[in-house]
Amino acid sequence: GQAVQAFRSLPTRYPNSQYAPEAAYYQAFSLFRIGGTAELREALAALEASRTKYPNARSRTEAASLTMRIRGVLATRGDAQAAAELRAAATEQGVTCDREEQAVQQEAMNQLSRMEGGNINDLITRVLARKDECAIPLRRTAVFLVGNRRDAQAVTVLAGVARSDPSEEVQ
């Protein structure tokens, strides 16, 4: 409560502060820790407003990952829009080496895998099929997610990655 209010008021009270761009992240994180559905929605709104107002904030990668974590919680609570936004973020097909975009995609994949019934086998197959250098972090995430499963298909997928992935880091 008090942390949320302090971080919410910081940009207004001290608009020229070097901490103003980061305040929304900490406000959202505080709301995330409280954990109620209303607080989670407020956290998403704060993160979106901050992203628009401060697109180059130092915490933008962390804010994007926190956004995916919040959407994951909301999706597990039945929020169809949050689930759709997670799927959209996880399945972006752009070939990019941008670390921020990859961090968002990785967190979206993690959240989808945690959702009950979050069947992401097709997504994992598509990610593992990408053999470009930029996709190494995404393929590592996919291998981790497959490795956490306890089924015969997981063993087959992991054996295939060990044999054919061009990156030793992924193998």
Coordinates of C-alpha atoms in Angstrom, one line a residue:
G1 CA 0.0 0.0 0.0
Q2 CA 2.5 2.7 1.1
A3 CA 5.1 1.6 -1.5
V4 CA 2.5 1.8 -4.2
Q5 CA 1.4 5.3 -3.2
A6 CA 5.0 6.5 -2.9
F7 CA 6.0 5.2 -6.3
R8 CA 2.7 6.5 -7.9
S9 CA 3.3 10.0 -6.6
L10 CA 7.1 10.3 -7.3
P11 CA 6.8 11.4 -11.0
T12 CA 4.2 14.1 -10.1
R13 CA 6.0 15.4 -7.0
Y14 CA 9.5 15.2 -8.6
P15 CA 9.0 15.3 -12.4
N16 CA 12.7 16.1 -13.1
S17 CA 14.0 13.3 -10.9
Q18 CA 16.2 10.7 -12.6
Y19 CA 14.0 8.2 -10.8
A20 CA 10.7 9.3 -12.3
P21 CA 10.9 6.9 -15.3
E22 CA 11.6 4.0 -13.0
A23 CA 8.8 4.7 -10.5
A24 CA 6.1 3.1 -12.5
Y25 CA 8.0 -0.2 -12.6
Y26 CA 8.3 -0.2 -8.9
Q27 CA 4.7 0.8 -8.5
A28 CA 3.7 -2.0 -10.7
F29 CA 6.0 -4.5 -8.9
S30 CA 4.4 -3.4 -5.6
L31 CA 1.0 -4.0 -7.0
F32 CA 2.0 -7.3 -8.4
R33 CA 3.2 -8.4 -4.9
I34 CA -0.1 -7.4 -3.4
G35 CA -1.6 -9.7 -6.1
G36 CA -5.3 -8.9 -6.3
T37 CA -6.9 -8.9 -9.7
A38 CA -7.6 -5.2 -9.4
E39 CA -4.1 -4.5 -8.4
L40 CA -2.7 -6.5 -11.3
R41 CA -4.8 -4.6 -13.8
E42 CA -3.7 -1.3 -12.2
A43 CA -0.1 -2.5 -12.5
L44 CA -0.5 -3.2 -16.2
A45 CA -2.0 0.2 -16.7
A46 CA 1.0 1.8 -14.9
L47 CA 3.5 -0.1 -17.0
E48 CA 1.7 0.8 -20.2
A49 CA 1.6 4.5 -19.3
S50 CA 5.2 4.5 -18.4
R51 CA 6.2 2.7 -21.6
T52 CA 4.5 5.4 -23.6
K53 CA 5.8 8.3 -21.5
Y54 CA 9.4 7.0 -21.0
P55 CA 10.2 4.6 -23.9
N56 CA 13.9 4.7 -23.1
A57 CA 13.7 4.1 -19.4
R58 CA 16.5 1.9 -18.0
S59 CA 13.9 -0.5 -16.5
R60 CA 12.1 -1.1 -19.9
T61 CA 13.2 -4.7 -20.2
E62 CA 12.3 -5.6 -16.7
A63 CA 9.0 -3.8 -17.1
A64 CA 8.2 -5.8 -20.3
S65 CA 9.0 -9.0 -18.4
L66 CA 6.9 -8.0 -15.4
T67 CA 4.1 -7.2 -17.9
M68 CA 4.2 -10.8 -19.1
R69 CA 4.3 -12.2 -15.5
I70 CA 1.2 -10.2 -14.6
R71 CA -0.6 -11.3 -17.8
G72 CA 0.3 -14.9 -16.8
V73 CA -1.3 -14.6 -13.4
L74 CA -4.4 -12.9 -14.9
A75 CA -4.6 -15.6 -17.6
T76 CA -4.5 -18.3 -15.0
R77 CA -7.4 -16.5 -13.3
G78 CA -9.5 -16.8 -16.5
D79 CA -8.6 -13.5 -18.2
A80 CA -9.0 -14.4 -21.9
Q81 CA -7.5 -11.1 -23.1
A82 CA -4.3 -11.6 -21.0
A83 CA -4.0 -15.1 -22.3
A84 CA -4.4 -13.9 -25.9
E85 CA -1.7 -11.2 -25.3
L86 CA 0.6 -13.8 -23.9
R87 CA 0.1 -16.0 -27.0
A88 CA 0.7 -13.1 -29.3
A89 CA 3.9 -12.1 -27.5
A90 CA 5.2 -15.7 -27.4
T91 CA 4.5 -16.4 -31.1
E92 CA 5.9 -13.2 -32.6
Q93 CA 7.8 -14.4 -35.7
G94 CA 10.1 -11.5 -36.3
V95 CA 13.7 -12.5 -36.7
T96 CA 15.3 -10.2 -34.3
C97 CA 18.4 -10.1 -32.1
D98 CA 16.9 -7.4 -29.9
R99 CA 17.4 -8.6 -26.3
E100 CA 14.3 -6.8 -25.0
E101 CA 12.0 -8.3 -27.5
Q102 CA 13.5 -11.8 -26.9
A103 CA 13.2 -11.3 -23.1
V104 CA 9.5 -10.5 -23.6
Q105 CA 9.0 -13.5 -25.8
Q106 CA 10.9 -15.8 -23.4
E107 CA 8.8 -14.6 -20.4
A108 CA 5.6 -15.1 -22.4
M109 CA 6.6 -18.6 -23.3
N110 CA 7.4 -19.3 -19.6
Q111 CA 4.0 -18.0 -18.5
L112 CA 2.1 -19.9 -21.2
S113 CA 3.8 -23.1 -20.1
R114 CA 2.7 -22.5 -16.5
M115 CA -1.0 -22.0 -17.5
E116 CA -3.2 -25.0 -16.9
G117 CA -3.8 -26.4 -20.3
G118 CA -1.3 -24.0 -21.8
N119 CA -0.4 -26.3 -24.7
I120 CA 2.6 -24.8 -26.3
N121 CA 4.0 -27.8 -28.2
D122 CA 3.4 -26.1 -31.6
L123 CA 5.2 -23.0 -30.3
I124 CA 8.1 -25.0 -29.0
T125 CA 8.3 -26.9 -32.4
R126 CA 8.4 -23.6 -34.3
V127 CA 11.0 -22.1 -32.0
L128 CA 13.3 -25.1 -32.2
A129 CA 13.0 -25.2 -36.0
R130 CA 14.6 -21.7 -36.1
K131 CA 18.3 -22.4 -36.5
D132 CA 19.5 -18.7 -36.8
E133 CA 21.9 -17.3 -34.3
C134 CA 19.4 -14.7 -33.0
A135 CA 17.0 -17.5 -31.9
I136 CA 19.5 -19.2 -29.5
P137 CA 18.0 -17.6 -26.4
L138 CA 14.5 -18.6 -27.5
R139 CA 15.7 -22.2 -28.3
R140 CA 17.3 -22.4 -24.9
T141 CA 14.0 -21.4 -23.3
A142 CA 12.2 -24.0 -25.4
V143 CA 14.6 -26.7 -24.3
F144 CA 14.2 -25.7 -20.7
L145 CA 10.4 -25.9 -21.0
V146 CA 10.6 -29.3 -22.7
G147 CA 13.1 -30.5 -20.1
N148 CA 10.6 -29.8 -17.4
R149 CA 8.0 -32.1 -18.9
R150 CA 7.9 -35.8 -17.9
D151 CA 6.8 -37.5 -21.0
A152 CA 8.1 -39.6 -23.9
Q153 CA 7.7 -36.8 -26.4
A154 CA 10.0 -34.6 -24.3
V155 CA 12.7 -37.2 -24.5
T156 CA 12.3 -37.4 -28.3
V157 CA 12.4 -33.6 -28.7
L158 CA 15.5 -33.2 -26.4
A159 CA 17.3 -36.0 -28.3
G160 CA 16.6 -34.3 -31.6
V161 CA 17.9 -31.0 -30.3
A162 CA 21.1 -32.7 -29.0
R163 CA 21.7 -34.2 -32.4
S164 CA 20.8 -31.4 -34.7
D165 CA 20.9 -27.9 -33.1
P166 CA 23.9 -25.9 -34.5
S167 CA 24.5 -24.2 -31.2
E168 CA 26.4 -26.0 -28.5
E169 CA 24.8 -23.7 -26.0
V170 CA 21.4 -25.0 -26.9
Q171 CA 22.5 -28.7 -27.1

